[in-house]
PDB file of C-alpha atoms in Angstrom:
ATOM      1  CA  UNK R   1     -85.066-128.679 -29.027  1.00 56.00           C
ATOM      2  CA  UNK R   2     -83.437-125.593 -27.561  1.00 62.00           C
ATOM      3  CA  UNK R   3     -83.501-122.515 -29.832  1.00 62.00           C
ATOM      4  CA  UNK R   4     -82.169-119.071 -29.236  1.00 63.00           C
ATOM      5  CA  UNK R   5     -84.368-116.128 -30.146  1.00 60.00           C
ATOM      6  CA  UNK R   6     -82.700-112.882 -31.097  1.00 64.00           C
ATOM      7  CA  UNK R   7     -83.862-110.109 -28.778  1.00 63.00           C
ATOM      8  CA  UNK R   8     -84.699-106.755 -30.306  1.00 64.00           C
ATOM      9  CA  UNK R   9     -85.018-104.200 -27.519  1.00 60.00           C
ATOM     10  CA  UNK R  10     -87.035-101.885 -29.746  1.00 64.00           C
ATOM     11  CA  UNK R  11     -89.602-104.482 -30.868  1.00 65.00           C
ATOM     12  CA  UNK R  12     -92.296-103.416 -28.388  1.00 66.00           C
ATOM     13  CA  UNK R  13     -91.735 -99.770 -29.239  1.00 69.00           C
ATOM     14  CA  UNK R  14     -91.954-100.565 -32.955  1.00 67.00           C
ATOM     15  CA  UNK R  15     -95.171-102.519 -32.385  1.00 70.00           C
ATOM     16  CA  UNK R  16     -96.633 -99.570 -30.457  1.00 71.00           C
ATOM     17  CA  UNK R  17     -95.583 -97.200 -33.241  1.00 68.00           C
ATOM     18  CA  UNK R  18     -97.222 -99.486 -35.801  1.00 65.00           C
ATOM     19  CA  UNK R  19    -100.441 -99.632 -33.748  1.00 70.00           C
ATOM     20  CA  UNK R  20    -100.563 -95.861 -33.258  1.00 69.00           C
ATOM     21  CA  UNK R  21     -99.813 -95.319 -36.935  1.00 64.00           C
ATOM     22  CA  UNK R  22    -102.749 -97.541 -37.820  1.00 59.00           C
ATOM     23  CA  UNK R  23    -105.021 -95.599 -35.480  1.00 60.00           C
ATOM     24  CA  UNK R  24    -104.102 -92.336 -37.181  1.00 58.00           C
ATOM     25  CA  UNK R  25    -104.469 -93.804 -40.696  1.00 54.00           C
ATOM     26  CA  UNK R  26    -100.800 -93.576 -41.559  1.00 52.00           C
ATOM     27  CA  UNK R  27    -100.005 -96.279 -44.088  1.00 50.00           C
ATOM     28  CA  UNK R  28     -97.402 -98.817 -43.084  1.00 48.00           C
ATOM     29  CA  UNK R  29     -94.987-100.584 -45.378  1.00 48.00           C
ATOM     30  CA  UNK R  30     -94.783-104.275 -44.595  1.00 46.00           C
ATOM     31  CA  UNK R  31     -91.411-105.477 -43.417  1.00 47.00           C
ATOM     32  CA  UNK R  32     -89.752-108.218 -45.356  1.00 44.00           C
ATOM     33  CA  UNK R  33     -88.821-111.300 -43.352  1.00 49.00           C
ATOM     34  CA  UNK R  34     -85.658-110.735 -41.359  1.00 50.00           C
ATOM     35  CA  UNK R  35     -85.655-106.980 -41.909  1.00 49.00           C
ATOM     36  CA  UNK R  36     -84.676-105.293 -38.656  1.00 50.00           C
ATOM     37  CA  UNK R  37     -85.948-101.728 -39.086  1.00 51.00           C
ATOM     38  CA  UNK R  38     -89.590-100.686 -39.287  1.00 50.00           C
ATOM     39  CA  UNK R  39     -90.595 -98.986 -42.481  1.00 49.00           C
ATOM     40  CA  UNK R  40     -93.534 -96.652 -42.803  1.00 49.00           C
ATOM     41  CA  UNK R  41     -94.711 -94.091 -45.276  1.00 48.00           C
ATOM     42  CA  UNK R  42     -95.324 -90.933 -43.277  1.00 53.00           C
ATOM     43  CA  UNK R  43     -97.408 -88.060 -44.466  1.00 72.00           C
ATOM     44  CA  UNK R  44     -95.325 -84.981 -45.072  1.00 80.00           C
ATOM     45  CA  UNK R  45     -96.704 -81.829 -43.555  1.00 88.00           C
ATOM     46  CA  UNK R  46     -94.315 -78.889 -43.754  1.00 92.00           C
ATOM     47  CA  UNK R  47     -93.496 -77.267 -40.427  1.00 93.00           C
ATOM     48  CA  UNK R  48     -94.580 -73.657 -39.959  1.00 95.00           C
ATOM     49  CA  UNK R  49     -93.997 -70.744 -37.615  1.00 96.00           C
ATOM     50  CA  UNK R  50     -96.715 -68.099 -37.335  1.00 96.00           C
ATOM     51  CA  UNK R  51     -95.954 -64.716 -35.819  1.00 96.00           C
ATOM     52  CA  UNK R  52     -97.438 -61.236 -35.819  1.00 94.00           C
ATOM     53  CA  UNK R  53     -96.488 -57.659 -35.212  1.00 92.00           C
ATOM     54  CA  UNK R  54     -98.505 -54.456 -35.358  1.00 90.00           C
ATOM     55  CA  UNK R  55     -98.725 -54.484 -39.170  1.00 93.00           C
ATOM     56  CA  UNK R  56     -98.942 -58.108 -40.311  1.00 94.00           C
ATOM     57  CA  UNK R  57     -99.092 -61.832 -39.691  1.00 95.00           C
ATOM     58  CA  UNK R  58     -96.146 -63.868 -40.968  1.00 97.00           C
ATOM     59  CA  UNK R  59     -96.301 -67.551 -41.833  1.00 96.00           C
ATOM     60  CA  UNK R  60     -92.929 -69.235 -42.430  1.00 97.00           C
ATOM     61  CA  UNK R  61     -93.084 -72.718 -43.935  1.00 96.00           C
ATOM     62  CA  UNK R  62     -90.116 -75.064 -44.315  1.00 96.00           C
ATOM     63  CA  UNK R  63     -90.122 -76.408 -47.864  1.00 95.00           C
ATOM     64  CA  UNK R  64     -86.686 -77.953 -48.462  1.00 93.00           C
ATOM     65  CA  UNK R  65     -85.953 -78.953 -52.056  1.00 90.00           C
ATOM     66  CA  UNK R  66     -89.311 -77.664 -53.265  1.00 93.00           C
ATOM     67  CA  UNK R  67     -89.240 -75.428 -56.313  1.00 92.00           C
ATOM     68  CA  UNK R  68     -91.097 -72.123 -56.308  1.00 92.00           C
ATOM     69  CA  UNK R  69     -93.123 -73.315 -59.316  1.00 92.00           C
ATOM     70  CA  UNK R  70     -94.360 -76.304 -57.295  1.00 93.00           C
ATOM     71  CA  UNK R  71     -95.963 -74.152 -54.552  1.00 95.00           C
ATOM     72  CA  UNK R  72     -99.469 -72.696 -54.726  1.00 95.00           C
ATOM     73  CA  UNK R  73    -101.051 -70.303 -52.213  1.00 95.00           C
ATOM     74  CA  UNK R  74    -104.806 -69.720 -52.259  1.00 94.00           C
ATOM     75  CA  UNK R  75    -107.233 -67.629 -50.216  1.00 91.00           C
ATOM     76  CA  UNK R  76    -110.855 -68.703 -50.047  1.00 91.00           C
ATOM     77  CA  UNK R  77    -113.676 -68.234 -47.533  1.00 89.00           C
ATOM     78  CA  UNK R  78    -111.388 -66.963 -44.769  1.00 90.00           C
ATOM     79  CA  UNK R  79    -108.823 -69.733 -45.230  1.00 92.00           C
ATOM     80  CA  UNK R  80    -105.259 -69.472 -46.503  1.00 94.00           C
ATOM     81  CA  UNK R  81    -103.957 -72.704 -48.042  1.00 94.00           C
ATOM     82  CA  UNK R  82    -100.398 -73.588 -48.987  1.00 95.00           C
ATOM     83  CA  UNK R  83    -100.131 -76.570 -51.337  1.00 94.00           C
ATOM     84  CA  UNK R  84     -97.298 -78.067 -53.300  1.00 93.00           C
ATOM     85  CA  UNK R  85     -95.258 -81.047 -54.320  1.00 91.00           C
ATOM     86  CA  UNK R  86     -91.776 -82.270 -53.405  1.00 89.00           C
ATOM     87  CA  UNK R  87     -90.526 -84.540 -56.151  1.00 86.00           C
ATOM     88  CA  UNK R  88     -88.225 -87.516 -55.729  1.00 81.00           C
ATOM     89  CA  UNK R  89     -84.939 -87.348 -57.614  1.00 73.00           C
ATOM     90  CA  UNK R  90     -84.917 -89.235 -60.877  1.00 70.00           C
ATOM     91  CA  UNK R  91     -83.122 -92.523 -60.690  1.00 67.00           C
ATOM     92  CA  UNK R  92     -79.780 -92.538 -62.396  1.00 72.00           C
ATOM     93  CA  UNK R  93     -78.085 -95.568 -63.898  1.00 76.00           C
ATOM     94  CA  UNK R  94     -75.718 -97.093 -61.396  1.00 78.00           C
ATOM     95  CA  UNK R  95     -77.136 -95.140 -58.446  1.00 79.00           C
ATOM     96  CA  UNK R  96     -78.640 -97.235 -55.664  1.00 80.00           C
ATOM     97  CA  UNK R  97     -80.505 -95.922 -52.661  1.00 78.00           C
ATOM     98  CA  UNK R  98     -79.748 -97.716 -49.405  1.00 81.00           C
ATOM     99  CA  UNK R  99     -82.242 -95.719 -47.367  1.00 80.00           C
ATOM    100  CA  UNK R 100     -84.918 -93.164 -48.186  1.00 79.00           C
ATOM    101  CA  UNK R 101     -86.417 -91.582 -45.075  1.00 80.00           C
ATOM    102  CA  UNK R 102     -87.502 -88.210 -46.372  1.00 82.00           C
ATOM    103  CA  UNK R 103     -91.035 -87.973 -47.637  1.00 83.00           C
ATOM    104  CA  UNK R 104     -91.934 -86.898 -51.143  1.00 85.00           C
ATOM    105  CA  UNK R 105     -95.202 -86.058 -52.798  1.00 87.00           C
ATOM    106  CA  UNK R 106     -98.027 -83.615 -52.393  1.00 91.00           C
ATOM    107  CA  UNK R 107     -98.545 -81.576 -49.251  1.00 92.00           C
ATOM    108  CA  UNK R 108    -100.994 -78.991 -47.985  1.00 92.00           C
ATOM    109  CA  UNK R 109    -101.545 -76.765 -44.960  1.00 93.00           C
ATOM    110  CA  UNK R 110    -104.599 -74.588 -44.317  1.00 94.00           C
ATOM    111  CA  UNK R 111    -104.999 -71.764 -41.827  1.00 94.00           C
ATOM    112  CA  UNK R 112    -108.085 -69.824 -40.747  1.00 93.00           C
ATOM    113  CA  UNK R 113    -107.567 -66.104 -41.126  1.00 91.00           C
ATOM    114  CA  UNK R 114    -107.902 -63.895 -38.055  1.00 90.00           C
ATOM    115  CA  UNK R 115    -110.674 -61.286 -38.144  1.00 89.00           C
ATOM    116  CA  UNK R 116    -108.216 -58.424 -38.489  1.00 90.00           C
ATOM    117  CA  UNK R 117    -106.367 -59.962 -41.461  1.00 91.00           C
ATOM    118  CA  UNK R 118    -106.717 -58.424 -44.899  1.00 90.00           C
ATOM    119  CA  UNK R 119    -107.125 -61.181 -47.524  1.00 87.00           C
ATOM    120  CA  UNK R 120    -106.576 -58.617 -50.285  1.00 88.00           C
ATOM    121  CA  UNK R 121    -103.105 -57.772 -48.965  1.00 90.00           C
ATOM    122  CA  UNK R 122    -101.128 -61.021 -49.126  1.00 93.00           C
ATOM    123  CA  UNK R 123     -97.568 -61.295 -50.405  1.00 94.00           C
ATOM    124  CA  UNK R 124     -95.155 -64.210 -50.439  1.00 96.00           C
ATOM    125  CA  UNK R 125     -91.464 -64.741 -50.986  1.00 95.00           C
ATOM    126  CA  UNK R 126     -89.435 -67.918 -51.232  1.00 95.00           C
ATOM    127  CA  UNK R 127     -85.747 -68.168 -50.365  1.00 94.00           C
ATOM    128  CA  UNK R 128     -83.431 -70.959 -49.177  1.00 93.00           C
ATOM    129  CA  UNK R 129     -86.248 -73.472 -48.772  1.00 93.00           C
ATOM    130  CA  UNK R 130     -88.391 -71.185 -46.614  1.00 96.00           C
ATOM    131  CA  UNK R 131     -91.694 -69.770 -47.847  1.00 96.00           C
ATOM    132  CA  UNK R 132     -92.747 -66.542 -46.137  1.00 96.00           C
ATOM    133  CA  UNK R 133     -96.375 -65.497 -46.481  1.00 96.00           C
ATOM    134  CA  UNK R 134     -97.074 -61.939 -45.312  1.00 96.00           C
ATOM    135  CA  UNK R 135    -100.696 -61.208 -44.421  1.00 94.00           C
ATOM    136  CA  UNK R 136    -101.382 -57.531 -43.702  1.00 94.00           C
ATOM    137  CA  UNK R 137    -103.662 -56.499 -40.854  1.00 92.00           C
ATOM    138  CA  UNK R 138    -106.676 -54.251 -41.322  1.00 88.00           C
ATOM    139  CA  UNK R 139    -106.720 -51.013 -39.421  1.00 74.00           C
ATOM    140  CA  UNK R 140    -108.668 -51.759 -36.285  1.00 65.00           C
ATOM    141  CA  UNK R 141    -111.621 -49.574 -35.520  1.00 43.00           C
ATOM    142  CA  UNK R 142    -110.486 -47.029 -33.021  1.00 41.00           C
ATOM    143  CA  UNK R 143    -112.310 -47.079 -29.749  1.00 47.00           C
ATOM    144  CA  UNK R 144    -114.527 -44.116 -29.116  1.00 54.00           C
ATOM    145  CA  UNK R 145    -115.825 -42.779 -25.893  1.00 64.00           C
ATOM    146  CA  UNK R 146    -119.518 -42.000 -25.956  1.00 70.00           C
ATOM    147  CA  UNK R 147    -120.677 -39.168 -23.742  1.00 73.00           C
ATOM    148  CA  UNK R 148    -123.836 -39.901 -21.826  1.00 81.00           C
ATOM    149  CA  UNK R 149    -126.201 -36.956 -21.467  1.00 72.00           C
ATOM    150  CA  UNK R 150    -129.023 -36.510 -19.012  1.00 75.00           C
ATOM    151  CA  UNK R 151    -132.412 -35.916 -20.586  1.00 63.00           C
TER     152      UNK R 151
END
């Protein structure tokens, strides 16, 4: 019997993605029979930019649709940690989701503090889905020139 198989040009790429996801312990959602698109449950790790100037370090974290109350910043043993939760919208009667690709749930990022950072001088502000954590620098010890005398 002659049968025609439907060719999916992305099948090998999807299989590779599934294999790599398994290697990195990212849970996969099993596809239902005949479903064309791969589904996976990615871990959500907010993206950050870290910069510095002469006075401070600045960490900017993208936290879209996260409420200020759902974000916690801690400092412990030379590590700054940003944790929080992005909650899924409550289901409404008559509302059906055809696709949900954004990730929801708990998240966390930790950063080792540089030696010249002052853990006692941390401030944060949250606006338009961007968390800014300001970490002041300690005054660096000024270099001194030591005069060598002949004895």
